[in-house]
Amino acid sequence: MGNHHHHHATAEHDGSGMAELLDLDAEVLRDHLTEVTDLIGELTADAPPRTILDLGSGTGTGVLTLLRRFGNAEGIALDMDEQMLRHLADRARTLGLDRRVRTVQADLDTTWPPLGTVDLVWASASMHHVADPGRVLADVRATLRPGGLLAVLEMDALPMPRFLPDDVGVGRPGLEARCHALLAEQRAEHMPLLGSDWGPPLAEAGFTVETERRFVIDLRPPLPAATGRYAQATLRRIRSGVEDRLDADDLATLDILLDGDGPESVLRRTDLTVRTTRTAWMARRP
């Protein structure tokens, strides 16, 4: 892929680890995803989408969910990561959706590929990566048919969910909060757009924002079966982001939590929860 990628390429796309995390996210937060697709269903009730573009598709959670929801639609999955797109193609085959989705590899910071006209654009956790959002939104607008819908989904300034109680029974209380604080400093520097209000840029790019909805996700036991693995994958990723700035005691505690076989392992804990906040903007091209 060359080294021309921006700093986020390495942080966000370390191949299979990230793919696994995205798949687990989709599995654990399936109800949230259903709420968002229901909202799209309501907003497109008079003309269900026939062509759907997933911008920064990752492993395809968005486009594959939408293709199941809209049975007559075809999808385009666009991502700059070839490995993600291969993973997506495998998933589509497993679900019997491979004839209805095609993959396009492109880096939106350099080119907007020829895609034809689409009815719905889904951009989940991808807009904060873009170097020039105004230009990308202009490209999206040009690709959408008049009356078409753009769904922008973003996480808070803290993109990782929280899972642990304040006191995990080992080490000093507040470990997860300290990890997130370190992560937030780093994100503010490298991803200034994370946690932005996308309403004004959408309006500026010529969209009409029809709905802005904040989803407060707070899952309590009984939790989806994959929650332990989701917590483990998330905390692993957090560890690699903060290990050089976390003190030795906290690092040791984190490793106890990440150890798959230990009694304190997140895979065995019964006190996990899933707490995160996400916002959806539904914007129409007039």
XYZ file of N, CA and C in Angstrom:
858
model
N 0.824 -1.203 0.000
C 0.000 0.000 0.000
C 0.862 1.258 0.000
N 2.176 1.145 0.135
C 3.032 2.328 0.126
C 2.947 3.072 1.433
N 3.747 4.110 1.568
C 3.794 4.843 2.819
C 3.141 6.207 2.736
N 2.325 6.417 1.706
C 1.746 7.754 1.553
C 0.566 7.967 2.476
N 0.197 6.927 3.229
C -0.992 7.072 4.076
C -0.778 8.050 5.187
N -1.859 8.622 5.641
C -1.788 9.568 6.743
C -1.595 8.777 8.014
N -1.256 9.497 9.091
C -0.962 8.828 10.352
C -2.067 7.873 10.777
N -3.323 8.153 10.385
C -4.395 7.300 10.905
C -4.349 5.889 10.329
N -3.680 5.731 9.194
C -3.696 4.410 8.551
C -3.121 3.354 9.495
N -1.993 3.685 10.136
C -1.385 2.701 11.021
C -2.191 2.552 12.290
N -2.690 3.667 12.823
C -3.418 3.600 14.085
C -4.707 2.795 13.936
N -5.377 2.936 12.820
C -6.714 2.366 12.711
C -6.760 1.063 11.925
N -5.760 0.814 11.113
C -5.864 -0.341 10.214
C -4.712 -1.307 10.434
N -4.634 -1.924 11.626
C -3.581 -2.920 11.735
C -4.161 -4.274 11.365
N -4.788 -4.301 10.201
C -5.208 -5.563 9.611
C -6.174 -6.366 10.452
N -5.811 -7.618 10.717
C -6.793 -8.567 11.246
C -7.312 -8.171 12.624
N -6.467 -7.549 13.453
C -6.926 -7.107 14.768
C -8.070 -6.128 14.640
N -7.939 -5.186 13.705
C -8.982 -4.183 13.507
C -10.224 -4.821 12.896
N -10.025 -5.744 11.969
C -11.165 -6.424 11.343
C -11.975 -7.171 12.401
N -11.273 -7.854 13.287
C -11.953 -8.603 14.358
C -12.728 -7.642 15.254
N -12.105 -6.506 15.583
C -12.750 -5.528 16.455
C -14.028 -4.984 15.819
N -13.970 -4.685 14.524
C -15.153 -4.166 13.824
C -16.275 -5.202 13.791
N -15.909 -6.461 13.570
C -16.922 -7.524 13.542
C -17.568 -7.712 14.921
N -16.750 -7.651 15.978
C -17.277 -7.816 17.337
C -18.164 -6.633 17.709
N -17.746 -5.441 17.303
C -18.532 -4.234 17.536
C -19.932 -4.405 16.934
N -19.964 -4.900 15.699
C -21.243 -5.085 15.002
C -22.113 -6.111 15.718
N -21.466 -7.157 16.239
C -22.213 -8.228 16.892
C -22.803 -7.760 18.226
N -21.976 -7.085 19.024
C -22.420 -6.667 20.358
C -23.416 -5.504 20.274
N -23.200 -4.611 19.312
C -24.073 -3.432 19.200
C -25.120 -3.597 18.097
N -25.511 -4.836 17.857
C -26.467 -5.123 16.776
C -27.784 -4.364 16.952
N -28.265 -4.256 18.185
C -29.540 -3.563 18.420
C -29.444 -2.090 18.049
N -28.288 -1.506 18.345
C -28.064 -0.103 17.979
C -28.092 0.061 16.457
N -27.429 -0.871 15.786
C -27.390 -0.844 14.325
C -28.797 -0.960 13.738
N -29.602 -1.814 14.347
C -30.988 -1.978 13.904
C -31.778 -0.678 14.076
N -31.550 0.009 15.196
C -32.223 1.294 15.422
C -31.875 2.296 14.321
N -30.603 2.325 13.949
C -30.168 3.276 12.922
C -30.755 2.906 11.559
N -30.747 1.610 11.225
C -31.306 1.216 9.923
C -32.829 1.399 9.900
N -33.484 1.252 11.056
C -34.928 1.547 11.135
C -35.191 3.009 10.803
N -34.328 3.870 11.335
C -34.449 5.305 11.073
C -34.299 5.591 9.575
N -33.332 4.938 8.957
C -33.152 5.100 7.504
C -34.372 4.574 6.760
N -34.909 3.449 7.249
C -36.129 2.892 6.654
C -37.283 3.880 6.677
N -37.440 4.558 7.811
C -38.510 5.568 7.931
C -38.292 6.716 6.953
N -37.040 7.170 6.850
C -36.740 8.345 6.023
C -36.749 8.044 4.522
N -36.737 6.753 4.171
C -36.742 6.391 2.745
C -37.983 5.567 2.406
N -39.000 5.635 3.280
C -40.188 4.785 3.126
C -40.848 4.952 1.754
N -40.886 6.191 1.254
C -41.563 6.427 -0.036
C -40.728 5.964 -1.218
N -39.409 5.859 -1.052
C -38.535 5.403 -2.147
C -37.342 4.660 -1.555
N -37.519 3.364 -1.248
C -36.406 2.599 -0.658
C -35.180 2.621 -1.587
N -33.988 2.724 -1.008
C -32.780 2.845 -1.821
C -32.531 1.602 -2.678
N -32.086 1.853 -3.903
C -31.706 0.756 -4.816
C -30.195 0.626 -4.927
N -29.489 1.744 -4.681
C -28.017 1.702 -4.707
C -27.502 2.356 -3.434
N -26.610 1.634 -2.753
C -26.107 2.069 -1.451
C -24.585 2.104 -1.498
N -24.011 3.240 -1.084
C -22.556 3.366 -1.010
C -22.148 3.400 0.457
N -21.223 2.510 0.845
C -20.674 2.504 2.200
C -19.279 3.114 2.130
N -19.147 4.293 2.729
C -17.924 5.093 2.636
C -16.999 4.747 3.799
N -15.845 4.138 3.496
C -14.977 3.668 4.572
C -15.613 2.452 5.208
N -15.868 1.445 4.377
C -16.729 0.315 4.757
C -16.124 -0.605 5.815
N -14.805 -0.588 5.976
C -14.199 -1.542 6.906
C -14.592 -2.953 6.522
N -15.102 -3.729 7.480
C -15.460 -5.127 7.201
C -16.883 -5.263 6.673
N -17.549 -4.126 6.422
C -18.815 -4.186 5.703
C -20.069 -4.247 6.550
N -19.928 -4.022 7.848
C -21.099 -4.069 8.731
C -22.251 -3.243 8.172
N -21.958 -2.004 7.774
C -23.003 -1.105 7.295
C -23.685 -1.615 6.042
N -22.884 -1.813 5.009
C -23.472 -2.173 3.717
C -24.185 -3.523 3.778
N -23.624 -4.492 4.506
C -24.249 -5.818 4.554
C -25.553 -5.788 5.352
N -25.591 -4.985 6.416
C -26.829 -4.813 7.181
C -27.894 -4.148 6.313
N -27.482 -3.123 5.569
C -28.434 -2.390 4.729
C -28.946 -3.245 3.565
N -28.093 -4.106 3.013
C -28.530 -4.978 1.918
C -29.541 -6.013 2.412
N -29.377 -6.438 3.674
C -30.373 -7.363 4.230
C -31.680 -6.621 4.488
N -31.552 -5.356 4.855
C -32.736 -4.546 5.168
C -33.508 -4.163 3.899
N -32.773 -3.788 2.859
C -33.389 -3.361 1.595
C -33.116 -4.421 0.526
N -34.081 -5.323 0.391
C -33.867 -6.534 -0.398
C -33.623 -6.331 -1.884
N -33.995 -5.154 -2.424
C -33.785 -4.918 -3.859
C -32.554 -4.077 -4.152
N -31.792 -3.758 -3.108
C -30.680 -2.815 -3.300
C -29.390 -3.532 -3.691
N -28.513 -2.763 -4.324
C -27.145 -3.217 -4.573
C -26.210 -2.288 -3.820
N -25.046 -2.811 -3.429
C -24.141 -2.026 -2.602
C -22.763 -1.857 -3.204
N -22.136 -0.741 -2.839
C -20.732 -0.488 -3.176
C -20.008 -0.263 -1.852
N -18.969 -1.043 -1.608
C -18.171 -0.884 -0.389
C -16.853 -0.229 -0.765
N -16.605 0.954 -0.221
C -15.392 1.695 -0.553
C -14.510 1.805 0.686
N -13.265 1.392 0.559
C -12.313 1.502 1.658
C -10.923 1.582 1.058
N -9.962 2.122 1.816
C -8.608 2.167 1.255
C -7.801 0.933 1.617
N -8.368 0.090 2.487
C -7.639 -1.068 2.986
C -8.072 -2.334 2.255
N -7.149 -2.863 1.471
C -7.435 -4.027 0.632
C -7.818 -5.251 1.461
N -7.139 -5.397 2.603
C -7.389 -6.543 3.480
C -8.828 -6.503 4.021
N -9.273 -5.297 4.408
C -10.652 -5.128 4.890
C -11.645 -5.523 3.797
N -11.369 -5.089 2.575
C -12.293 -5.357 1.469
C -12.347 -6.853 1.148
N -11.210 -7.535 1.292
C -11.212 -9.000 1.085
C -12.061 -9.682 2.163
N -11.895 -9.235 3.384
C -12.674 -9.754 4.514
C -14.173 -9.527 4.256
N -14.497 -8.344 3.768
C -15.887 -8.001 3.458
C -16.446 -8.927 2.370
N -15.656 -9.156 1.337
C -16.108 -10.028 0.237
C -16.392 -11.445 0.747
N -15.547 -11.937 1.666
C -15.776 -13.262 2.276
C -17.084 -13.281 3.058
N -17.297 -12.234 3.857
C -18.532 -12.154 4.649
C -19.757 -12.114 3.739
N -19.651 -11.338 2.648
C -20.779 -11.221 1.719
C -21.109 -12.586 1.117
N -20.061 -13.353 0.773
C -20.275 -14.703 0.211
C -20.990 -15.597 1.225
N -20.508 -15.561 2.471
C -21.116 -16.364 3.537
C -22.593 -16.037 3.691
N -22.941 -14.766 3.539
C -24.327 -14.323 3.729
C -25.154 -14.449 2.450
N -24.503 -14.899 1.363
C -25.211 -15.014 0.090
C -25.501 -13.655 -0.545
N -24.686 -12.650 -0.211
C -24.919 -11.294 -0.736
C -23.859 -10.861 -1.743
N -22.963 -11.806 -2.109
C -21.821 -11.395 -2.932
C -22.224 -10.842 -4.304
N -23.350 -11.301 -4.847
C -23.758 -10.782 -6.161
C -24.284 -9.355 -6.070
N -24.616 -8.944 -4.846
C -25.246 -7.632 -4.681
C -24.296 -6.556 -4.181
N -23.028 -6.908 -3.957
C -22.095 -5.890 -3.454
C -20.780 -5.944 -4.227
N -20.253 -4.763 -4.563
C -18.920 -4.739 -5.175
C -18.014 -3.858 -4.330
N -16.733 -4.181 -4.358
C -15.777 -3.431 -3.545
C -14.962 -2.492 -4.428
N -14.655 -1.324 -3.869
C -13.828 -0.329 -4.566
C -12.745 0.121 -3.594
N -11.493 -0.048 -4.008
C -10.402 0.413 -3.155
C -10.029 1.825 -3.565
N -10.090 2.756 -2.610
C -9.737 4.146 -2.904
C -9.417 4.867 -1.611
N -8.503 5.823 -1.698
C -8.185 6.707 -0.591
C -8.865 8.038 -0.883
N -9.884 8.360 -0.103
C -10.694 9.551 -0.395
C -9.909 10.848 -0.280
N -8.765 10.810 0.389
C -7.969 12.028 0.483
C -7.245 12.337 -0.822
N -7.187 11.351 -1.718
C -6.508 11.615 -2.990
C -7.462 11.640 -4.173
N -8.409 10.693 -4.220
C -9.286 10.642 -5.399
C -10.687 10.235 -5.007
N -11.639 10.704 -5.773
C -13.013 10.202 -5.663
C -13.251 9.358 -6.901
N -13.396 8.030 -6.747
C -13.518 7.169 -7.928
C -14.875 7.344 -8.615
N -14.949 7.006 -9.896
C -16.242 7.065 -10.584
C -17.162 5.970 -10.049
N -18.286 6.345 -9.477
C -19.158 5.366 -8.825
C -20.563 5.359 -9.401
N -20.880 6.289 -10.293
C -22.259 6.406 -10.744
C -23.088 7.110 -9.677
N -24.389 7.086 -9.845
C -25.284 7.770 -8.915
C -25.827 6.783 -7.899
N -25.932 7.218 -6.643
C -26.461 6.337 -5.605
C -27.625 7.008 -4.870
N -28.414 6.172 -4.164
C -29.595 6.668 -3.436
C -29.309 6.915 -1.955
N -28.329 6.178 -1.429
C -28.043 6.253 0.009
C -26.543 6.121 0.212
N -25.983 7.027 1.003
C -24.571 6.919 1.391
C -24.512 6.725 2.906
N -23.761 5.702 3.313
C -23.584 5.370 4.731
C -22.124 5.656 5.068
N -21.887 6.549 6.037
C -20.519 6.876 6.447
C -20.425 6.702 7.957
N -20.002 5.528 8.382
C -19.937 5.221 9.806
C -18.494 5.269 10.287
N -18.214 6.183 11.205
C -16.879 6.340 11.799
C -15.805 6.511 10.734
N -16.176 7.118 9.610
C -15.177 7.332 8.558
C -14.890 8.814 8.340
N -15.870 9.688 8.607
C -15.676 11.102 8.292
C -14.554 11.750 9.106
N -14.349 11.269 10.351
C -13.308 11.912 11.160
C -11.894 11.589 10.673
N -11.777 10.653 9.741
C -10.460 10.322 9.189
C -10.076 11.194 8.003
N -11.057 11.878 7.439
C -10.846 12.543 6.161
C -10.071 13.842 6.356
N -9.085 14.089 5.482
C -8.266 15.297 5.622
C -9.067 16.559 5.292
N -9.913 16.477 4.266
C -10.688 17.650 3.834
C -12.169 17.272 3.747
N -12.876 17.328 4.881
C -14.272 16.876 4.906
C -15.159 17.643 3.934
N -14.914 18.934 3.786
C -15.738 19.744 2.884
C -15.713 19.197 1.466
N -14.518 18.824 1.009
C -14.383 18.296 -0.353
C -15.056 16.935 -0.479
N -14.869 16.084 0.531
C -15.486 14.757 0.480
C -17.011 14.876 0.502
N -17.533 15.787 1.326
C -18.987 15.975 1.372
C -19.520 16.513 0.043
N -18.733 17.353 -0.615
C -19.134 17.836 -1.948
C -19.176 16.675 -2.944
N -18.193 15.778 -2.845
C -18.170 14.588 -3.711
C -19.364 13.679 -3.427
N -19.689 13.518 -2.135
C -20.839 12.692 -1.756
C -22.118 13.292 -2.346
N -22.234 14.609 -2.221
C -23.431 15.289 -2.717
C -23.584 15.085 -4.228
N -22.455 15.156 -4.930
C -22.484 14.988 -6.390
C -22.839 13.555 -6.790
N -22.539 12.594 -5.903
C -22.797 11.184 -6.192
C -24.235 10.792 -5.852
N -24.815 11.490 -4.864
C -26.194 11.197 -4.470
C -27.167 11.766 -5.486
N -28.230 11.017 -5.752
C -29.278 11.591 -6.593
C -30.020 12.652 -5.776
N -30.641 13.622 -6.431
C -31.466 14.575 -5.689
C -32.511 13.818 -4.869
N -32.651 14.186 -3.609
C -33.562 13.471 -2.714
C -32.897 12.301 -2.004
N -31.663 11.994 -2.413
C -30.930 10.890 -1.782
C -30.490 11.242 -0.371
N -30.155 10.211 0.405
C -29.879 10.381 1.831
C -28.433 10.025 2.168
N -27.831 10.851 3.028
C -26.509 10.561 3.579
C -26.674 10.322 5.071
N -26.206 9.166 5.534
C -26.224 8.852 6.971
C -24.792 8.928 7.494
N -24.528 9.917 8.352
C -23.210 10.044 8.982
C -23.340 9.554 10.414
N -22.538 8.553 10.764
C -22.545 8.037 12.133
C -21.175 8.247 12.727
N -21.132 8.862 13.890
C -19.845 9.097 14.528
C -19.901 8.772 16.003
N -18.719 8.477 16.527
C -18.596 8.218 17.946
C -18.280 9.530 18.635
N -18.339 9.508 19.961
C -17.898 10.656 20.736
C -16.413 10.864 20.570
N -15.919 11.909 21.229
C -14.478 12.161 21.215
C -13.723 10.958 21.791
N -14.402 10.128 22.579
C -13.790 8.873 23.035
C -14.414 7.736 22.247
N -13.703 7.255 21.232
C -14.315 6.305 20.313
C -14.452 4.897 20.873
N -13.720 4.567 21.928
C -13.775 3.204 22.435
C -14.835 3.081 23.521
N -15.652 2.049 23.480
C -16.619 1.835 24.569
C -15.890 1.551 25.884
N -16.599 1.740 26.992
C -16.067 1.364 28.293
C -16.803 0.120 28.790
N -16.048 -0.750 29.444
C -16.572 -2.064 29.839
C -16.458 -2.361 31.331
N -15.469 -1.746 31.986
C -15.066 -2.210 33.316
C -15.685 -1.392 34.440
N -15.894 -2.033 35.599
C -16.244 -1.232 36.780
C -15.018 -0.413 37.187
N -15.244 0.635 38.000
C -14.142 1.490 38.435
C -13.080 0.667 39.161
N -13.539 -0.223 40.022
C -12.612 -1.082 40.769
C -12.726 -2.499 40.225
N -11.680 -2.965 39.572
C -11.749 -4.303 38.955
C -11.251 -5.391 39.903
N -10.917 -4.986 41.129
C -10.508 -5.983 42.123
C -9.021 -6.285 42.100
N -8.313 -5.622 41.215
C -6.852 -5.799 41.142
C -6.271 -4.447 40.707
N -5.119 -4.084 41.273
C -4.519 -2.786 40.936
C -5.317 -1.621 41.510
N -4.955 -0.407 41.108
C -5.644 0.791 41.614
C -6.953 1.002 40.866
N -8.009 1.452 41.562
C -9.262 1.778 40.872
C -9.048 2.851 39.798
N -9.966 2.892 38.816
C -9.923 3.950 37.805
C -9.044 3.655 36.606
N -8.618 2.401 36.441
C -7.703 2.051 35.339
C -8.258 2.444 33.966
N -9.500 2.043 33.698
C -10.056 2.289 32.367
C -10.160 3.794 32.095
N -10.573 4.557 33.122
C -10.676 6.012 32.974
C -9.313 6.621 32.642
N -8.256 6.133 33.294
C -6.907 6.661 33.013
C -6.479 6.325 31.584
N -6.778 5.104 31.146
C -6.448 4.712 29.763
C -7.164 5.618 28.754
N -8.454 5.864 29.016
C -9.243 6.685 28.105
C -8.755 8.129 28.085
N -8.308 8.636 29.240
C -7.793 10.001 29.292
C -6.528 10.129 28.443
N -5.636 9.132 28.535
C -4.414 9.142 27.718
C -4.764 9.062 26.233
N -5.729 8.205 25.941
C -6.167 8.033 24.563
C -6.759 9.331 24.015
N -7.518 10.027 24.863
C -8.170 11.272 24.433
C -7.139 12.336 24.066
N -6.060 12.431 24.842
C -4.989 13.391 24.524
C -4.425 13.106 23.146
N -4.170 11.819 22.914
C -3.581 11.376 21.658
C -4.521 11.669 20.485
N -5.796 11.363 20.679
C -6.781 11.556 19.615
C -6.924 13.027 19.272
N -6.911 13.885 20.305
C -7.084 15.322 20.081
C -5.995 15.824 19.147
N -4.807 15.239 19.281
C -3.664 15.640 18.472
C -3.780 15.091 17.047
N -4.096 13.791 16.934
C -4.055 13.138 15.624
C -5.374 13.155 14.871
N -6.483 13.210 15.600
C -7.797 13.170 14.947
C -8.677 14.269 15.488
N -8.357 15.511 15.115
C -9.086 16.643 15.689
C -10.578 16.621 15.370
N -10.974 15.891 14.341
C -12.391 15.901 13.954
C -13.246 14.921 14.754
N -12.589 14.094 15.558
C -13.344 13.111 16.326
C -14.229 13.830 17.337
N -15.503 13.447 17.375
C -16.425 14.084 18.312
C -16.995 15.399 17.812
N -16.755 15.735 16.544
C -17.279 16.987 15.980
C -18.789 16.943 15.809
N -19.369 18.137 15.712
C -20.765 18.267 15.307
C -20.773 18.373 13.786
N -21.341 17.374 13.125
C -21.318 17.356 11.665
C -22.460 18.145 11.036
N -23.365 18.689 11.873
C -24.482 19.473 11.337
C -24.038 20.641 10.460
N -23.199 21.546 10.978
C -22.766 22.696 10.171
C -22.029 22.328 8.877
N -21.034 21.418 8.921
C -20.377 21.057 7.653
C -21.342 20.440 6.636
N -22.333 19.686 7.111
C -23.317 19.091 6.197
C -24.149 20.189 5.535
N -24.584 21.156 6.333
C -25.372 22.268 5.790
C -24.539 23.070 4.795
N -23.283 23.297 5.154
C -22.382 24.063 4.293
C -22.161 23.377 2.946
N -22.174 22.037 2.969
C -21.951 21.277 1.732
C -23.246 21.154 0.917
N -24.324 21.792 1.390
C -25.557 21.806 0.606
C -26.551 20.709 0.952
N -26.376 20.083 2.121
C -27.327 19.057 2.564
C -28.357 19.679 3.501
N -29.521 19.064 3.556
C -30.518 19.413 4.556
C -30.482 18.347 5.643
N -30.102 18.742 6.854
C -30.054 17.769 7.944
C -31.482 17.540 8.442
N -31.984 16.319 8.251
C -33.373 16.022 8.625
C -33.473 15.531 10.053
N -32.489 14.794 10.507
C -32.515 14.226 11.854
C -31.112 14.193 12.405
N -30.989 14.572 13.670
C -29.745 14.301 14.390
C -30.159 13.548 15.642
N -29.604 12.367 15.825
C -30.011 11.565 16.978
C -28.799 11.026 17.721
N -28.804 11.247 19.044
C -27.716 10.747 19.871
C -28.171 9.434 20.505
N -27.357 8.423 20.374
C -27.670 7.120 20.953
C -26.763 6.888 22.159
N -27.356 6.776 23.332
C -26.575 6.454 24.523
C -26.704 4.952 24.737
N -25.603 4.259 24.531
C -25.615 2.798 24.629
C -25.112 2.409 26.013
N -25.893 1.646 26.734
C -25.530 1.245 28.091
C -26.069 -0.168 28.308
N -25.281 -1.144 27.874
C -25.737 -2.533 27.959
C -25.342 -3.136 29.306
N -26.315 -3.794 29.939
C -26.085 -4.449 31.234
C -26.339 -5.937 31.071
N -25.814 -6.762 31.981
C -26.096 -8.197 31.888
C -27.606 -8.466 31.886
N -28.086 -9.499 31.181
C -27.273 -10.435 30.359
C -26.797 -9.767 29.057
N -25.517 -9.912 28.783
C -24.900 -9.258 27.626
C -24.784 -10.228 26.451
N -24.674 -9.687 25.229
C -24.432 -10.572 24.071
C -23.201 -11.455 24.311
N -23.245 -12.652 23.757
C -22.188 -13.652 24.008
C -20.789 -13.142 23.667
N -20.676 -12.262 22.662
C -19.352 -11.829 22.201
C -18.768 -10.686 23.035
N -19.475 -10.252 24.089
C -19.035 -9.056 24.815
C -17.631 -9.192 25.407
N -17.328 -10.339 26.002
C -15.999 -10.545 26.587
C -14.900 -10.389 25.543
N -15.124 -10.984 24.378
C -14.120 -10.884 23.301
C -14.023 -9.452 22.763
N -15.164 -8.775 22.726
C -15.195 -7.373 22.282
C -14.404 -6.500 23.260
N -14.604 -6.734 24.566
C -13.860 -5.989 25.591
C -12.365 -6.277 25.464
N -12.027 -7.545 25.255
C -10.617 -7.935 25.140
C -9.968 -7.275 23.914
N -10.649 -7.327 22.782
C -10.104 -6.741 21.547
C -9.957 -5.227 21.693
N -10.929 -4.579 22.345
C -10.883 -3.133 22.535
C -9.741 -2.745 23.468
N -9.636 -3.458 24.598
C -8.588 -3.135 25.568
C -7.191 -3.430 25.020
N -7.091 -4.448 24.175
C -5.807 -4.736 23.506
C -5.374 -3.551 22.652
N -6.363 -3.035 21.909
C -6.103 -1.906 21.033
C -5.729 -0.669 21.853
N -6.439 -0.465 22.963
C -6.136 0.664 23.839
C -4.724 0.507 24.412
N -4.384 -0.732 24.810
C -3.053 -0.984 25.368
C -1.967 -0.578 24.380
N -2.139 -0.955 23.116
C -1.091 -0.630 22.138
C -1.002 0.884 21.911
N -2.104 1.595 22.199
C -2.081 3.047 22.038
C -1.470 3.790 23.214
N -1.529 3.195 24.404
C -1.114 3.952 25.598
C 0.046 3.304 26.368
N 0.544 2.150 25.901
C 1.503 1.393 26.714
C 2.757 2.195 27.061
N 3.158 3.118 26.172
C 4.388 3.868 26.447
C 4.166 4.991 27.469
N 2.899 5.268 27.827
C 2.646 6.353 28.777
C 1.910 5.897 30.039
N 1.568 4.622 30.091
C 0.857 4.080 31.254
C 1.885 3.626 32.284
N 1.625 3.878 33.579
C 2.635 3.450 34.561
C 2.648 1.927 34.687
N 3.742 1.424 35.259
C 4.001 -0.026 35.267
C 2.887 -0.815 35.964
N 2.358 -0.254 37.072
C 1.292 -0.951 37.801
C 0.044 -1.093 36.940
N -0.336 0.017 36.278
C -1.527 -0.020 35.429
C -1.346 -0.990 34.264
N -0.145 -1.003 33.721
C 0.134 -1.902 32.598
C 0.013 -3.358 33.056
N 0.521 -3.634 34.250
C 0.439 -4.990 34.803
C -1.028 -5.394 35.018
N -1.835 -4.457 35.529
C -3.265 -4.742 35.744
C -3.965 -5.020 34.421
N -3.639 -4.190 33.441
C -4.244 -4.353 32.115
C -3.915 -5.739 31.558
N -2.672 -6.168 31.743
C -2.269 -7.480 31.228
C -2.988 -8.618 31.955
N -3.266 -8.437 33.239
C -4.038 -9.441 33.987
C -5.452 -9.541 33.392
N -6.039 -8.381 33.058
C -7.388 -8.365 32.480
C -7.416 -8.977 31.078
N -6.313 -8.791 30.348
C -6.251 -9.274 28.967
C -5.873 -10.748 28.868
N -5.286 -11.288 29.938
C -4.869 -12.685 29.922
C -6.100 -13.579 29.791
N -6.165 -14.322 28.710
C -7.353 -15.110 28.415
C -7.719 -16.128 29.477
N -6.720 -16.664 30.202
C -6.997 -17.779 31.109
C -7.152 -17.366 32.562
N -6.711 -16.170 32.913
C -6.711 -15.751 34.317
C -8.108 -15.564 34.875
N -8.260 -15.689 36.190
C -9.574 -15.521 36.830
C -10.129 -14.095 36.664
N -9.233 -13.101 36.525
C -9.686 -11.713 36.382
C -9.924 -11.332 34.914
N -9.663 -12.263 34.011
C -9.750 -11.983 32.581
C -11.116 -11.413 32.196
N -11.115 -10.456 31.274
C -12.397 -9.916 30.794
C -13.253 -11.012 30.155
N -12.626 -12.103 29.727
C -13.391 -13.195 29.121
C -14.205 -13.950 30.174
N -13.839 -13.797 31.456
C -14.508 -14.553 32.520
C -15.329 -13.690 33.462
N -15.188 -12.384 33.348
C -15.833 -11.493 34.324
C -17.348 -11.468 34.134
N -18.061 -11.287 35.254
C -19.519 -11.189 35.171
C -19.979 -9.755 35.433
N -19.008 -8.836 35.613
C -19.384 -7.455 35.941
C -19.129 -6.479 34.788
N -19.017 -6.999 33.568
C -18.815 -6.109 32.424
C -20.124 -5.405 32.060
N -19.980 -4.210 31.497
C -21.099 -3.493 30.872
C -20.538 -2.940 29.563
N -21.377 -2.389 28.709
C -20.890 -1.756 27.476
C -21.480 -0.349 27.432
N -20.601 0.665 27.546
C -21.067 2.049 27.600
C -20.381 2.875 26.523
N -21.173 3.454 25.659
C -20.623 4.305 24.608
C -21.727 5.222 24.090
N -21.341 6.269 23.410
C -22.320 7.196 22.849
C -22.006 7.392 21.376
N -23.038 7.350 20.552
C -22.850 7.556 19.118
C -23.924 8.504 18.613
N -23.594 9.250 17.596
C -24.551 10.215 17.040
C -24.736 9.940 15.557
N -25.980 10.038 15.114
C -26.304 9.861 13.690
C -26.889 11.161 13.151
N -26.371 11.585 12.007
C -26.944 12.705 11.258
C -27.516 12.149 9.965
N -28.794 12.416 9.700
C -29.417 11.996 8.455
C -29.613 13.238 7.606
N -28.919 13.298 6.485
C -28.902 14.514 5.678
C -29.349 14.203 4.248
N -30.202 15.046 3.709
C -30.716 14.799 2.371
C -30.109 15.759 1.365
N -29.842 15.232 0.178
C -29.474 16.122 -0.905
C -30.775 16.690 -1.483
N -30.955 18.024 -1.431
C -32.227 18.605 -1.924
C -32.436 18.282 -3.392
